[in-house]
GROMACS .gro file of C-alpha atoms in nm:
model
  155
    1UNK     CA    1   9.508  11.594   9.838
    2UNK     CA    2   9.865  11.588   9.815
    3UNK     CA    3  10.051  11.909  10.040
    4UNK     CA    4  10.368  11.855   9.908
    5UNK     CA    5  10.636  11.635   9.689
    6UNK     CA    6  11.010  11.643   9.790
    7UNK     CA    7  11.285  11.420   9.615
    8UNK     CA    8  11.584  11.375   9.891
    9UNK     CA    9  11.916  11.173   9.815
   10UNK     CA   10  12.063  10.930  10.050
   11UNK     CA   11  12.272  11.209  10.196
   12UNK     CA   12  11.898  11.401  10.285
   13UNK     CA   13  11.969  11.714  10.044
   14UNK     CA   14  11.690  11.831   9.866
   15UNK     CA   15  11.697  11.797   9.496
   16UNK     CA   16  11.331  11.879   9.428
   17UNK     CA   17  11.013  12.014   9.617
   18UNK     CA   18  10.707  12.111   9.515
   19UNK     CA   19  10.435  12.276   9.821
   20UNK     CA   20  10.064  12.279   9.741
   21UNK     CA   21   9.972  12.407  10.080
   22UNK     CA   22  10.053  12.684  10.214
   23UNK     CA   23  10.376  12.677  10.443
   24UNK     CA   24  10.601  12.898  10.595
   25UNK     CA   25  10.927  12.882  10.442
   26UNK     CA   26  11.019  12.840  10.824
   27UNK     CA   27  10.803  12.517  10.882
   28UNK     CA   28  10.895  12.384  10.515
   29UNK     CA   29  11.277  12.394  10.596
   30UNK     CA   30  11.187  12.217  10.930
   31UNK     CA   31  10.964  11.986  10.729
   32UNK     CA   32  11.188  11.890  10.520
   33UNK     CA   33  11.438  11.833  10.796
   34UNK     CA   34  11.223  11.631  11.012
   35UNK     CA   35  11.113  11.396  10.694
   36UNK     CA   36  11.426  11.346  10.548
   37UNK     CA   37  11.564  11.226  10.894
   38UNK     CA   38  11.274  10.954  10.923
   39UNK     CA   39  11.284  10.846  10.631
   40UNK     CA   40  11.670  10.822  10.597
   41UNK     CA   41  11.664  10.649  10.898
   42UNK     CA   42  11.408  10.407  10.825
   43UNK     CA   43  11.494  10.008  10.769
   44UNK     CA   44  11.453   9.923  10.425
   45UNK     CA   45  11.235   9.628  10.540
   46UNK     CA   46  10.988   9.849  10.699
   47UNK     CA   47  10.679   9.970  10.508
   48UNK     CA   48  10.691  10.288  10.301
   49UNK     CA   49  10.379  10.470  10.470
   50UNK     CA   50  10.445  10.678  10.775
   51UNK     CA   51  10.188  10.864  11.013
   52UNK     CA   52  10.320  11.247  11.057
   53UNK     CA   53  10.118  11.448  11.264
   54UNK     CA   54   9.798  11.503  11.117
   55UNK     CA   55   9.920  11.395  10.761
   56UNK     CA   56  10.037  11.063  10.608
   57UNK     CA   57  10.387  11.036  10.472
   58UNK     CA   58  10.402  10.796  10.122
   59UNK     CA   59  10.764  10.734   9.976
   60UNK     CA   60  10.977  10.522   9.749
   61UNK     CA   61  11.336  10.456   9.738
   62UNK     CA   62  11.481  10.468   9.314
   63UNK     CA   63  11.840  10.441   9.328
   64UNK     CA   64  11.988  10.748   9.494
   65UNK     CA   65  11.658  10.903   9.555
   66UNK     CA   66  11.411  10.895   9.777
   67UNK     CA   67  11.052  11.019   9.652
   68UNK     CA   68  10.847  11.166   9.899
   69UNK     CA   69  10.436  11.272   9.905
   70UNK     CA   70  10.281  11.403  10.211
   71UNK     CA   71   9.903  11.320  10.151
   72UNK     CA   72   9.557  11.369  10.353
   73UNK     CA   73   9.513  11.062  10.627
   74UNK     CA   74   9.246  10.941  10.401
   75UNK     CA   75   9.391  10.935  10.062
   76UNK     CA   76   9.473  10.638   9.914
   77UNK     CA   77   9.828  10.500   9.966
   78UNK     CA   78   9.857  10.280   9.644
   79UNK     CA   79   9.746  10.591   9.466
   80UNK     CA   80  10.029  10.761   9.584
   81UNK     CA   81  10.291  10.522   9.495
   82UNK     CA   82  10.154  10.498   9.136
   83UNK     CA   83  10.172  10.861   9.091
   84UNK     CA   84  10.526  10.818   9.259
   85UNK     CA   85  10.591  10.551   8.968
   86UNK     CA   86  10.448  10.730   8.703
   87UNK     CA   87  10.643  11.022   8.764
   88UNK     CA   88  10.976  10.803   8.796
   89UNK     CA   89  10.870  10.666   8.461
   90UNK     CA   90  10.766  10.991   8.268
   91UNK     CA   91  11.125  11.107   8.408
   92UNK     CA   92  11.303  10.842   8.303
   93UNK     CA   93  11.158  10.827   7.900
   94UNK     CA   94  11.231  11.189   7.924
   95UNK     CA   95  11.562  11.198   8.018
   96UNK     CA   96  11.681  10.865   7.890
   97UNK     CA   97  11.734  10.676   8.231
   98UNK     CA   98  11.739  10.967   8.465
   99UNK     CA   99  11.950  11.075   8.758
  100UNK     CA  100  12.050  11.283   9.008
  101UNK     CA  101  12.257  11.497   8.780
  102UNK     CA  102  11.985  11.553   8.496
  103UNK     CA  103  11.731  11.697   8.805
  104UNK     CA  104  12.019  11.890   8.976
  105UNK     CA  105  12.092  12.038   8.593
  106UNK     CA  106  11.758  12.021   8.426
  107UNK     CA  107  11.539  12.078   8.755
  108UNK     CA  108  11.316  12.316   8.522
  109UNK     CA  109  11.231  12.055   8.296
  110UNK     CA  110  11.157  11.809   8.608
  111UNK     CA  111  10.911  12.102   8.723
  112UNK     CA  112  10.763  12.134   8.400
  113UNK     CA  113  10.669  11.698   8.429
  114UNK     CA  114  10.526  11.718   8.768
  115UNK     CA  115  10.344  12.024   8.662
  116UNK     CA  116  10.163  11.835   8.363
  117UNK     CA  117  10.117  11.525   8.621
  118UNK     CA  118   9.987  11.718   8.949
  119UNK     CA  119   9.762  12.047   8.983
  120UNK     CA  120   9.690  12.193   9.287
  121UNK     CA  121   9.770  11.873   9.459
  122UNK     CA  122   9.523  11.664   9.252
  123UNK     CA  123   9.653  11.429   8.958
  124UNK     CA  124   9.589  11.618   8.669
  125UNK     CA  125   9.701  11.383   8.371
  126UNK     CA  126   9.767  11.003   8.413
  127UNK     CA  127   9.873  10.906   8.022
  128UNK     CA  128  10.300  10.906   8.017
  129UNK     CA  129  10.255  10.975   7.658
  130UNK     CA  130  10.028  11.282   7.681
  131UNK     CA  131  10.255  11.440   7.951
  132UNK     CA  132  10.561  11.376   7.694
  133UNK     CA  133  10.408  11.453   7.434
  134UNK     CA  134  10.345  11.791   7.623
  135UNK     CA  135  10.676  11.842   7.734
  136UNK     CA  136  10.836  11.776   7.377
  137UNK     CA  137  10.606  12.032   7.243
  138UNK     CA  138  10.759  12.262   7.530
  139UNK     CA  139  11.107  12.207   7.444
  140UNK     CA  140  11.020  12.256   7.071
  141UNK     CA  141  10.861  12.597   7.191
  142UNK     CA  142  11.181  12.706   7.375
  143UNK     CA  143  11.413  12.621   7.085
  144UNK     CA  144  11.189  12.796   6.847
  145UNK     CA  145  11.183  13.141   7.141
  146UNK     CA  146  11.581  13.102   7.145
  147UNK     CA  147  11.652  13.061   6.786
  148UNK     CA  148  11.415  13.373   6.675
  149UNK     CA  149  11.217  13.160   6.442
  150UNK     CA  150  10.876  13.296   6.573
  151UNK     CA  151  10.687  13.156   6.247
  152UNK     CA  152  10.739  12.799   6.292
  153UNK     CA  153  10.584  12.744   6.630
  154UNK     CA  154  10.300  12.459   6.614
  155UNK     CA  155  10.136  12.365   6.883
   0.00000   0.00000   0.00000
């Protein structure tokens, strides 16, 4: 099971996080701290699992960001780097080579993807083109809502 999924930047500011265990808002800000500060310190040689106390720490450097899952000890480690990727991926078709700036501005709509990817922790939906498809038919929903034109919603 996956507790949480945090995207940090270089500089170790949060641009994303997502808790599906329950934390203290205390222990998540120290969390997040503590992480960031491993990671960010961490050769780029080095492997990208880490043991953290009674949890196991999977992450992957793209560009600017790092992306960051905090898994059971006996979940699957390559599992957690393809959701990583697959995430990456379904963000980057979405936003036409994604950065930092189309999370910072459009962090709903990055909620919204790792919503239709992850549930409770658990991967929910592994086809890109399902979650897309799921998230155009979102923002079609939204411009229909702000527009007023109530009739032509299809689904």
């Amino acid at each position: 099971m996956i507790h949480f999924l945090m995207l940090l930047n270089r500089q170790g500011k949060t641009r994303l996080a997502k808790w599906y265990s329950p934390f203290t808002q205390k222990e998540k800000t120290r969390f997040s701290r503590e992480i960031g500060n491993m990671i960010l310190n961490r050769p780029q040689k080095l492997c990208n699992f880490l043991e953290w106390k009674s949890y196991k720490i999977i992450f992957k450097r793209y560009a600017s960001l790092f992306f960051i899952v905090c898994a059971d000890p006996t979940d699957n480690e390559l599992l957690m780097l393809e959701i990583i990727h697959l995430f990456v991926e379904t963000l980057d078709r979405h936003f036409v080579n994604v950065c930092e700036l189309d999370l910072i501005f459009n962090f709903h709509k990055a909620y919204f993807i790792l919503d239709e990817l992850l549930m409770s922790g658990e991967l929910q939906e592994t086809s890109e083109k399902v979650i897309l498809r799921i998230i155009e038919q979102q923002d079609r929903l939204q411009e229909n809502v702000v527009e007023g034109n109530f009739a032509k919603i299809e689904i």
